[in-house]
Coordinates of C-alpha atoms in Angstrom, one line a residue:
Chain A
X1 CA -93.8 12.9 -36.1
X2 CA -91.0 13.5 -34.0
X3 CA -93.3 13.7 -30.9
X4 CA -94.5 10.3 -31.5
X5 CA -91.4 8.6 -31.6
X6 CA -89.8 7.7 -28.7
X7 CA -86.8 9.9 -27.6
X8 CA -85.4 7.3 -25.2
X9 CA -81.7 7.5 -25.6
X10 CA -81.0 3.7 -25.7
X11 CA -83.0 0.4 -26.3
X12 CA -82.1 -2.0 -23.5
X13 CA -82.7 -5.5 -22.9
X14 CA -83.3 -6.8 -19.4
X15 CA -81.4 -9.9 -18.3
X16 CA -82.5 -11.7 -15.1
X17 CA -79.5 -13.4 -13.3
X18 CA -80.4 -16.9 -11.7
X19 CA -78.4 -16.3 -8.7
X20 CA -79.1 -12.6 -7.9
X21 CA -82.7 -11.2 -7.0
X22 CA -81.7 -7.9 -8.9
X23 CA -81.8 -7.5 -12.5
X24 CA -79.2 -6.1 -14.9
X25 CA -80.5 -3.9 -17.9
X26 CA -77.9 -3.8 -20.6
X27 CA -77.6 -1.1 -23.5
X28 CA -77.7 -1.7 -27.2
X29 CA -76.4 0.4 -30.2
X30 CA -79.4 2.6 -31.5
X31 CA -79.9 2.8 -35.1
X32 CA -79.1 6.1 -37.0
X33 CA -82.5 7.8 -38.1
X34 CA -80.8 8.2 -41.7
X35 CA -78.3 6.7 -43.8
X36 CA -74.4 6.9 -43.4
X37 CA -73.9 9.1 -46.5
X38 CA -77.1 11.2 -45.7
X39 CA -75.1 14.2 -44.0
X40 CA -72.8 14.5 -46.9
X41 CA -70.9 16.9 -47.5
X42 CA -71.0 18.2 -44.1
X43 CA -70.1 14.8 -42.4
X44 CA -68.8 11.8 -44.9
X45 CA -70.3 8.4 -45.0
X46 CA -67.1 7.1 -44.0
X47 CA -66.8 9.1 -40.9
X48 CA -70.6 8.3 -40.0
X49 CA -70.2 4.5 -40.6
X50 CA -67.0 4.3 -38.5
X51 CA -68.2 6.9 -35.7
X52 CA -71.4 4.6 -35.4
X53 CA -70.5 1.1 -36.0
X54 CA -67.2 1.2 -34.4
X55 CA -66.9 4.1 -31.9
X56 CA -70.3 4.1 -30.4
X57 CA -70.6 0.3 -30.6
X58 CA -67.4 -0.3 -28.6
X59 CA -68.8 2.4 -25.9
X60 CA -72.0 0.1 -25.7
X61 CA -69.8 -3.2 -25.6
X62 CA -67.6 -1.8 -22.9
X63 CA -70.4 -0.4 -20.9
X64 CA -72.2 -3.8 -20.9
X65 CA -68.8 -5.2 -19.6
X66 CA -68.6 -3.1 -17.1
X67 CA -72.1 -3.3 -15.8
X68 CA -71.6 -7.0 -15.6
X69 CA -68.6 -6.7 -13.5
X70 CA -70.1 -4.0 -11.5
X71 CA -73.3 -6.3 -11.0
X72 CA -71.0 -8.9 -9.7
X73 CA -69.0 -6.7 -7.3
X74 CA -72.4 -5.2 -5.9
X75 CA -73.4 -8.9 -5.4
X76 CA -70.3 -9.8 -3.4
X77 CA -70.0 -6.6 -1.7
X78 CA -66.7 -5.8 -3.3
X79 CA -66.4 -2.0 -2.6
X80 CA -62.9 -1.8 -3.8
X81 CA -64.1 -3.3 -7.2
X82 CA -67.2 -1.0 -7.4
X83 CA -65.1 2.2 -6.8
X84 CA -62.4 0.8 -9.6
X85 CA -65.0 0.3 -12.1
X86 CA -66.4 3.8 -12.0
X87 CA -63.9 5.1 -14.5
X88 CA -65.1 2.5 -17.1
X89 CA -68.6 3.2 -16.3
X90 CA -68.2 6.7 -16.6
X91 CA -66.1 6.8 -19.8
X92 CA -68.1 3.9 -21.6
X93 CA -71.6 5.0 -20.3
X94 CA -70.8 8.7 -21.0
X95 CA -69.8 7.5 -24.5
X96 CA -73.1 5.8 -25.2
X97 CA -75.2 8.5 -23.9
X98 CA -73.3 11.3 -25.6
X99 CA -73.4 9.5 -28.9
X100 CA -77.1 8.9 -28.8
X101 CA -78.0 12.2 -28.1
X102 CA -75.4 13.3 -31.0
X103 CA -77.3 11.0 -33.6
X104 CA -80.5 13.0 -32.5
X105 CA -79.0 16.2 -33.1
X106 CA -78.0 15.9 -36.6
X107 CA -80.6 15.8 -39.8
X108 CA -80.1 15.4 -43.6
X109 CA -80.5 18.8 -45.2
X110 CA -83.7 17.3 -47.0
X111 CA -85.4 16.3 -43.9
X112 CA -85.0 20.1 -42.5
X113 CA -81.1 19.7 -41.2
X114 CA -79.8 23.3 -40.4
X115 CA -83.2 25.2 -40.4
X116 CA -83.1 27.6 -37.6
X117 CA -84.7 27.2 -34.2
X118 CA -88.1 29.1 -34.1
X119 CA -90.8 29.6 -31.2
X120 CA -89.7 29.4 -27.9
X121 CA -86.3 27.9 -28.4
X122 CA -85.7 30.5 -30.7
X123 CA -86.7 33.6 -28.3
X124 CA -84.7 32.0 -25.5
X125 CA -81.4 31.7 -27.7
X126 CA -82.0 35.8 -28.4
X127 CA -82.5 36.3 -24.7
X128 CA -79.6 34.5 -23.4
X129 CA -77.1 35.1 -26.2
X130 CA -78.2 38.1 -28.0
X131 CA -78.8 36.4 -31.3
X132 CA -78.6 33.0 -33.1
X133 CA -75.3 33.9 -34.7
X134 CA -73.8 34.8 -31.3
X135 CA -74.9 31.4 -29.9
X136 CA -73.0 29.8 -33.0
X137 CA -69.8 32.1 -32.5
X138 CA -69.6 31.1 -29.0
X139 CA -70.1 27.3 -29.5
X140 CA -67.6 27.3 -32.4
X141 CA -64.9 29.3 -30.3
X142 CA -65.3 26.9 -27.3
X143 CA -65.2 23.8 -29.3
X144 CA -62.2 25.1 -31.1
X145 CA -60.3 26.2 -27.8
X146 CA -61.3 22.5 -26.4
X147 CA -58.0 20.8 -25.3
X148 CA -57.8 17.6 -26.2
X149 CA -60.9 15.1 -26.5
X150 CA -64.4 16.2 -25.7
X151 CA -67.8 17.8 -26.3
X152 CA -69.2 21.5 -26.5
X153 CA -72.8 21.5 -25.4
X154 CA -75.9 23.8 -25.7
X155 CA -77.4 23.3 -22.1
X156 CA -80.8 24.2 -20.7
X157 CA -80.4 24.8 -16.9
X158 CA -83.4 23.7 -15.6
X159 CA -82.8 25.6 -12.2
X160 CA -82.0 29.0 -13.4
X161 CA -84.2 28.5 -16.5
X162 CA -81.6 29.8 -18.9
X163 CA -79.4 28.3 -21.8
X164 CA -75.6 27.9 -21.3
X165 CA -72.9 26.8 -23.7
X166 CA -70.7 24.2 -21.8
X167 CA -67.9 22.0 -22.5
X168 CA -67.1 18.5 -21.1
X169 CA -63.6 16.4 -21.4
X170 CA -63.4 13.1 -23.0
X171 CA -66.8 11.2 -22.6
X172 CA -67.9 13.1 -19.4
X173 CA -71.7 13.8 -19.9
X174 CA -73.1 17.3 -19.5
X175 CA -74.5 16.3 -16.1
X176 CA -70.9 16.2 -14.7
X177 CA -71.0 20.0 -15.2
X178 CA -74.2 20.6 -13.0
X179 CA -77.0 18.6 -12.1
X180 CA -79.7 20.8 -13.5
X181 CA -78.3 20.9 -17.1
X182 CA -80.1 19.3 -19.7
X183 CA -78.5 18.7 -23.2
X184 CA -80.3 20.2 -26.1
X185 CA -77.1 19.8 -28.6
X186 CA -74.1 18.4 -28.1
X187 CA -71.2 18.7 -30.6
X188 CA -68.4 15.8 -30.9
X189 CA -65.1 17.4 -30.9
X190 CA -62.8 14.1 -30.8
X191 CA -60.6 14.1 -33.8
X192 CA -62.5 10.9 -34.7
X193 CA -65.8 12.8 -35.4
X194 CA -63.9 14.9 -38.2
X195 CA -60.3 14.1 -39.0
X196 CA -60.8 11.8 -42.0
X197 CA -62.4 14.9 -44.1
X198 CA -61.1 18.2 -42.1
X199 CA -58.0 16.9 -41.0
X200 CA -56.6 19.1 -38.4
X201 CA -58.9 21.8 -39.1
X202 CA -61.7 21.4 -36.2
X203 CA -63.0 24.9 -37.1
X204 CA -63.9 24.1 -40.7
X205 CA -65.8 21.2 -38.9
X206 CA -67.7 23.5 -36.3
X207 CA -68.7 26.0 -39.1
X208 CA -70.1 23.3 -41.3
X209 CA -72.0 21.1 -38.8
X210 CA -74.4 24.0 -38.4
X211 CA -75.8 23.1 -41.8
X212 CA -77.1 19.6 -40.4
X213 CA -78.3 20.4 -37.0
X214 CA -81.8 19.2 -35.9
X215 CA -83.0 22.2 -34.1
X216 CA -86.3 20.6 -34.2
X217 CA -85.0 17.9 -31.6
X218 CA -83.4 20.6 -29.6
X219 CA -86.8 22.6 -29.4
X220 CA -88.8 19.9 -28.6
X221 CA -86.3 18.9 -25.5
X222 CA -86.3 22.5 -24.6
X223 CA -90.2 22.7 -24.4
X224 CA -90.5 19.7 -22.3
X225 CA -87.9 20.6 -20.0
X226 CA -88.7 24.5 -19.7
X227 CA -92.6 23.6 -18.6
Chain B
X1 CA -27.7 13.2 -32.8
X2 CA -27.0 13.5 -29.3
X3 CA -25.1 16.9 -30.2
X4 CA -28.3 18.4 -31.9
X5 CA -30.8 20.5 -29.8
X6 CA -33.8 18.7 -29.2
X7 CA -35.8 22.0 -29.1
X8 CA -34.9 25.0 -31.7
X9 CA -35.1 28.2 -30.3
X10 CA -34.2 31.8 -31.3
X11 CA -33.7 34.7 -28.8
X12 CA -35.4 38.4 -29.1
X13 CA -33.5 41.2 -28.1
X14 CA -34.9 42.9 -24.9
X15 CA -37.5 45.5 -25.4
X16 CA -36.5 48.9 -23.8
X17 CA -39.3 48.8 -21.2
X18 CA -38.0 45.9 -19.2
X19 CA -34.6 44.0 -18.6
X20 CA -35.8 40.4 -19.8
X21 CA -35.4 38.9 -22.9
X22 CA -37.9 36.5 -24.2
X23 CA -36.9 33.2 -26.1
X24 CA -39.3 31.9 -28.4
X25 CA -39.4 28.5 -30.2
X26 CA -39.4 27.1 -33.7
X27 CA -40.5 24.0 -35.3
X28 CA -37.6 21.6 -35.1
X29 CA -36.8 19.6 -38.5
X30 CA -37.7 16.2 -38.8
X31 CA -34.4 13.8 -39.0
X32 CA -35.9 12.0 -41.7
X33 CA -38.5 12.2 -44.7
X34 CA -42.2 12.2 -44.3
X35 CA -42.4 8.9 -46.0
X36 CA -39.5 7.3 -44.2
X37 CA -41.5 5.7 -41.8
X38 CA -43.8 3.8 -43.6
X39 CA -45.5 1.6 -43.6
X40 CA -45.7 1.9 -39.7
X41 CA -46.8 5.4 -40.0
X42 CA -47.7 6.9 -43.5
X43 CA -46.2 9.9 -44.9
X44 CA -49.4 11.8 -44.8
X45 CA -49.8 11.6 -41.2
X46 CA -46.2 12.6 -40.6
X47 CA -46.6 15.5 -42.5
X48 CA -49.5 16.6 -40.8
X49 CA -48.7 15.9 -37.5
X50 CA -45.5 17.7 -37.8
X51 CA -46.4 20.9 -40.4
X52 CA -49.8 21.5 -38.9
X53 CA -50.2 19.8 -35.3
X54 CA -46.7 20.5 -33.8
X55 CA -46.4 24.0 -35.8
X56 CA -49.7 24.9 -34.3
X57 CA -48.3 24.2 -30.9
X58 CA -45.3 26.2 -31.5
X59 CA -46.9 29.1 -32.8
X60 CA -49.9 29.3 -30.0
X61 CA -47.0 28.9 -27.2
X62 CA -44.8 31.7 -28.6
X63 CA -48.3 33.7 -28.2
X64 CA -48.9 32.6 -25.0
X65 CA -45.3 33.5 -24.0
X66 CA -45.5 37.1 -25.5
X67 CA -48.7 37.4 -23.2
X68 CA -47.1 36.0 -20.4
X69 CA -44.3 38.5 -20.8
X70 CA -46.7 41.5 -21.1
X71 CA -48.7 40.2 -17.7
X72 CA -45.6 39.7 -15.8
X73 CA -44.1 43.1 -16.7
X74 CA -47.3 44.8 -15.5
X75 CA -47.9 42.8 -12.6
X76 CA -51.0 41.2 -13.8
X77 CA -51.4 38.2 -11.4
X78 CA -54.5 37.5 -12.7
X79 CA -53.5 37.4 -16.3
X80 CA -50.4 35.4 -15.6
X81 CA -52.6 33.0 -13.8
X82 CA -55.2 32.6 -16.5
X83 CA -52.3 32.0 -19.0
X84 CA -51.2 28.7 -17.5
X85 CA -53.6 26.6 -19.2
X86 CA -52.3 27.8 -22.9
X87 CA -48.7 27.3 -21.6
X88 CA -49.2 24.2 -20.4
X89 CA -51.0 22.8 -23.5
X90 CA -48.9 24.3 -26.0
X91 CA -45.5 24.2 -24.2
X92 CA -46.4 20.8 -23.5
X93 CA -47.5 20.0 -27.1
X94 CA -44.1 21.3 -28.2
X95 CA -42.0 19.6 -25.6
X96 CA -43.5 16.2 -26.3
X97 CA -43.5 16.4 -30.1
X98 CA -40.0 17.3 -30.0
X99 CA -39.1 14.0 -28.1
X100 CA -41.6 11.9 -30.5
X101 CA -40.0 12.9 -33.6
X102 CA -36.6 11.4 -31.8
X103 CA -38.0 8.6 -31.0
X104 CA -38.6 7.2 -34.2
X105 CA -36.2 6.4 -37.1
X106 CA -36.7 4.9 -40.2
X107 CA -36.1 0.8 -40.4
X108 CA -33.2 1.6 -43.0
X109 CA -31.4 3.7 -40.2
X110 CA -31.8 1.1 -37.1
X111 CA -35.4 2.0 -36.4
X112 CA -37.0 -1.0 -34.5
X113 CA -33.6 -2.7 -33.4
X114 CA -33.9 -3.5 -29.7
X115 CA -32.0 -1.6 -27.1
X116 CA -28.7 -3.1 -26.1
X117 CA -26.2 -2.4 -23.3
X118 CA -27.3 -0.5 -20.0
X119 CA -31.2 0.1 -21.2
X120 CA -31.5 -3.6 -22.4
X121 CA -30.4 -4.8 -18.9
X122 CA -32.7 -2.2 -17.0
X123 CA -35.6 -2.9 -19.1
X124 CA -35.2 -6.8 -18.2
X125 CA -34.6 -5.8 -14.4
X126 CA -37.7 -3.4 -14.3
X127 CA -39.9 -5.3 -16.5
X128 CA -38.7 -9.0 -16.9
X129 CA -38.2 -8.6 -20.8
X130 CA -38.5 -6.2 -23.7
X131 CA -41.8 -8.0 -24.6
X132 CA -43.3 -7.5 -21.3
X133 CA -42.4 -3.9 -21.2
X134 CA -43.9 -3.6 -25.0
X135 CA -47.0 -5.1 -24.1
X136 CA -47.6 -3.0 -21.1
X137 CA -47.2 0.1 -23.0
X138 CA -49.5 -1.0 -25.5
X139 CA -51.9 -2.0 -23.0
X140 CA -51.7 1.2 -21.3
X141 CA -51.6 3.2 -24.8
X142 CA -54.9 1.3 -25.7
X143 CA -56.6 1.9 -22.2
X144 CA -55.9 5.5 -22.2
X145 CA -59.1 7.6 -22.2
X146 CA -59.2 10.5 -24.6
X147 CA -56.3 11.9 -25.9
X148 CA -52.7 11.5 -24.3
X149 CA -49.2 9.8 -24.4
X150 CA -47.9 7.0 -22.9
X151 CA -44.4 7.0 -21.7
X152 CA -41.3 4.8 -20.9
X153 CA -39.5 6.8 -18.1
X154 CA -36.6 6.7 -15.8
X155 CA -37.2 7.7 -12.5
X156 CA -34.0 9.5 -11.7
X157 CA -34.4 9.4 -7.9
X158 CA -35.4 5.7 -7.5
X159 CA -33.4 4.4 -10.3
X160 CA -36.1 2.5 -11.8
X161 CA -37.7 2.3 -15.2
X162 CA -41.8 2.9 -15.3
X163 CA -44.5 3.1 -17.8
X164 CA -46.4 6.2 -17.3
X165 CA -49.3 8.1 -19.1
X166 CA -50.3 11.7 -19.3
X167 CA -53.6 13.3 -20.5
X168 CA -53.8 15.7 -23.4
X169 CA -50.3 17.5 -24.0
X170 CA -49.4 17.2 -20.1
X171 CA -45.5 16.6 -20.4
X172 CA -44.0 13.6 -18.5
X173 CA -42.9 15.7 -15.5
X174 CA -46.3 16.5 -14.5
X175 CA -46.3 13.0 -13.2
X176 CA -43.6 13.3 -11.0
X177 CA -40.4 15.9 -10.9
X178 CA -37.8 13.0 -11.1
X179 CA -39.3 11.5 -14.3
X180 CA -37.2 11.6 -17.7
X181 CA -38.7 10.6 -20.8
X182 CA -37.1 8.1 -22.9
X183 CA -39.7 7.1 -25.1
X184 CA -43.2 8.9 -25.8
X185 CA -45.9 7.3 -27.8
X186 CA -48.4 10.0 -29.0
X187 CA -52.2 8.1 -28.9
X188 CA -54.2 11.2 -29.9
X189 CA -56.1 10.1 -32.8
X190 CA -54.5 12.5 -35.1
X191 CA -51.5 10.4 -34.4
X192 CA -52.8 7.2 -36.5
X193 CA -56.5 7.8 -37.3
X194 CA -56.0 8.3 -41.1
X195 CA -54.2 5.0 -41.3
X196 CA -55.7 2.9 -38.6
X197 CA -59.1 4.3 -38.1
X198 CA -60.3 3.6 -34.8
X199 CA -57.8 0.5 -34.4
X200 CA -55.4 2.1 -32.0
X201 CA -54.0 -1.2 -30.8
X202 CA -52.7 -2.0 -34.4
X203 CA -50.9 1.3 -34.3
X204 CA -49.3 0.7 -31.3
X205 CA -48.6 -2.9 -32.3
X206 CA -46.7 -1.5 -35.2
X207 CA -44.9 1.4 -34.0
X208 CA -42.2 -0.6 -32.5
X209 CA -40.9 -1.3 -36.0
X210 CA -39.7 2.3 -36.0
X211 CA -38.7 3.0 -32.4
X212 CA -35.3 4.5 -32.0
X213 CA -34.0 2.8 -29.0
X214 CA -30.7 4.4 -29.6
X215 CA -32.0 7.6 -28.4
X216 CA -33.5 6.1 -25.6
X217 CA -30.4 4.3 -24.6
X218 CA -28.2 7.8 -24.9
X219 CA -30.9 9.5 -22.7
X220 CA -31.0 6.5 -20.2
X221 CA -27.2 6.5 -19.9
X222 CA -27.0 10.4 -19.4
X223 CA -29.5 10.7 -16.7
X224 CA -28.3 7.4 -14.8
X225 CA -24.6 8.5 -14.8

């Protein structure tokens, strides 16, 4: 059923501005595919609610503001303003992209969350990391060692046709680490992702999150990109 | 207070196989109780921030120092260079938090009282007013992407006050060798999330109630002499 469901990462609406011949498509907050408390006890309902309704929504709102300003600057040929807006576009656009992927990477236990990957992705993990457990260890180590805010990713390199573990800082999307990298799984290691529940113990959050990882989604993306 | 060392350390006796001694660091005590900054910053946050976060920077900095010492002794250039990230992050974390605890003071002990004397005049000269400075620090702090710090700095060379930000645990000096930190505000989420959740601007608005302008003035007067 997941195959039939659209895996577009954002729902968009298109605004046509009267005074310009170009149109602007803005972003909207995607709904979660489960209720806020459905990932307990791994991630609390309070965290999920704040993370979705406050943090992700703010990225969407601010991305749309930046897009409007960018649209205007492009209309006017204002190069300085266009360049000046890139930081806001990367941070907020990246935040929207990353969190949209993240909600799909998680799944309640009673809907299959935590079930290990099988078939092609399972074999590829064994090939590239030795074992499923070795991959988990690596992601946990990289996530724990990440300085400041950021994400740890299981990536598929479309060109080299292999899996990699990567990290990105702040809200930088995975593609900033390589144009051929496709995100299969991202784990948010910003403090807001875990602090209310796990306090400073980031490693506990990382060890527990595997119980609700949606390997089915990761497998679908992998099989689509690995053709 | 100015007499108290900002950073506490202990010196280990030199090992037999080299001629330098290694100074390691310990967590400085807070000059007030964990609950003394309420309601601006909760006791729970202060305790975790001091006993867990700052302690971890101290512990990991000491580890990195030991490893650096070994690499330097062996002439292992690659090892030395690889350690720089851990040294900057954990050493910076220790430096920054040591300053931060001095930047805060309970209301009952003068926290929040505006700066007078030379620093007060310098703020009016360089920012127009204290309100303008507070507004600028709040705005830069709110806009900081990710984790980091917002600083009131004295540029010793240009003899002017500045507002700067640094990412992660980068100390102020990474923004300019002539910059002296007078005040640092931690805007990592761990500094406020348990109390203020995602609303960083509320944390920033409230922290001025417990800012220790006396310490900032002492540093300013010493460095601008």
